[in-house]
Amino acid sequence: MDKVYVQGMRFYGYHGAFHQENELGQRFYADIILEMDAEKPGRTDDLDDTVNYAKVYEAAKEVLEGEPVKLVETLTSRIAKLVLQRFAVIEAVTVKVTKPDPPIPGHYDSVAVEIRRERGFENQ
């Protein structure tokens, strides 16, 4: 399977297990790997035969700037499901959501969750 990378997307959301995270908000980063057959778009050079990266960004934005949730796992799962629902050409998706400077004891640059989901997950 061929892969398309959409990396370094940045958002501001109100997710987290602590009250102050829901009040103040924080940055979230997203990286998405789309697995698909890129033979046809490579041959036709037609955007209709592939995935519009701007629309992938919009799907991630909808989740990360949307309804607050407690867990980064929930965010990654929702993005994966939305991508598979919206883009029939995608066979599998890997989503990584990074939460920089988490408000937990100790010194951390970030925490991140990465998941991979295949076609069929969007119907669950």
mmCIF file of C-alpha atoms in Angstrom, residues 2 4-5 8-9 22 26 32 41-42 49 52 56 60-61 75-76 79-80 83-84 87 96 101 107 116 121-122:
data_model
loop_
_atom_site.group_PDB
_atom_site.id
_atom_site.type_symbol
_atom_site.label_atom_id
_atom_site.label_comp_id
_atom_site.label_asym_id
_atom_site.label_seq_id
_atom_site.Cartn_x
_atom_site.Cartn_y
_atom_site.Cartn_z
ATOM 1 C CA ASP A 2 1.229 3.479 -0.818
ATOM 2 C CA VAL A 4 0.503 9.859 1.927
ATOM 3 C CA TYR A 5 1.779 11.876 4.892
ATOM 4 C CA GLY A 8 2.668 18.946 11.568
ATOM 5 C CA MET A 9 -0.922 20.153 11.704
ATOM 6 C CA ASN A 22 -11.034 22.478 29.633
ATOM 7 C CA GLN A 26 -3.892 24.073 24.875
ATOM 8 C CA ILE A 32 -1.771 11.489 9.660
ATOM 9 C CA PRO A 41 -3.603 9.496 -9.292
ATOM 10 C CA GLY A 42 0.091 9.116 -10.162
ATOM 11 C CA ASP A 49 -8.482 10.313 -8.006
ATOM 12 C CA ASN A 52 -7.429 16.430 -0.974
ATOM 13 C CA VAL A 56 -7.843 15.860 5.686
ATOM 14 C CA ALA A 60 -8.522 16.787 12.041
ATOM 15 C CA LYS A 61 -9.539 20.359 12.849
ATOM 16 C CA LEU A 75 -9.136 12.271 19.826
ATOM 17 C CA THR A 76 -6.973 9.946 17.732
ATOM 18 C CA ILE A 79 -9.927 11.459 13.670
ATOM 19 C CA ALA A 80 -9.234 7.982 12.267
ATOM 20 C CA VAL A 83 -10.985 10.114 7.786
ATOM 21 C CA LEU A 84 -12.131 6.598 6.879
ATOM 22 C CA PHE A 87 -12.375 9.260 2.013
ATOM 23 C CA LYS A 96 -0.750 10.543 15.902
ATOM 24 C CA ASP A 101 3.684 20.411 27.715
ATOM 25 C CA HIS A 107 9.214 17.392 33.062
ATOM 26 C CA ARG A 116 -3.690 2.675 13.058
ATOM 27 C CA PHE A 121 -13.463 0.661 11.575
ATOM 28 C CA GLU A 122 -15.513 3.668 10.429
#
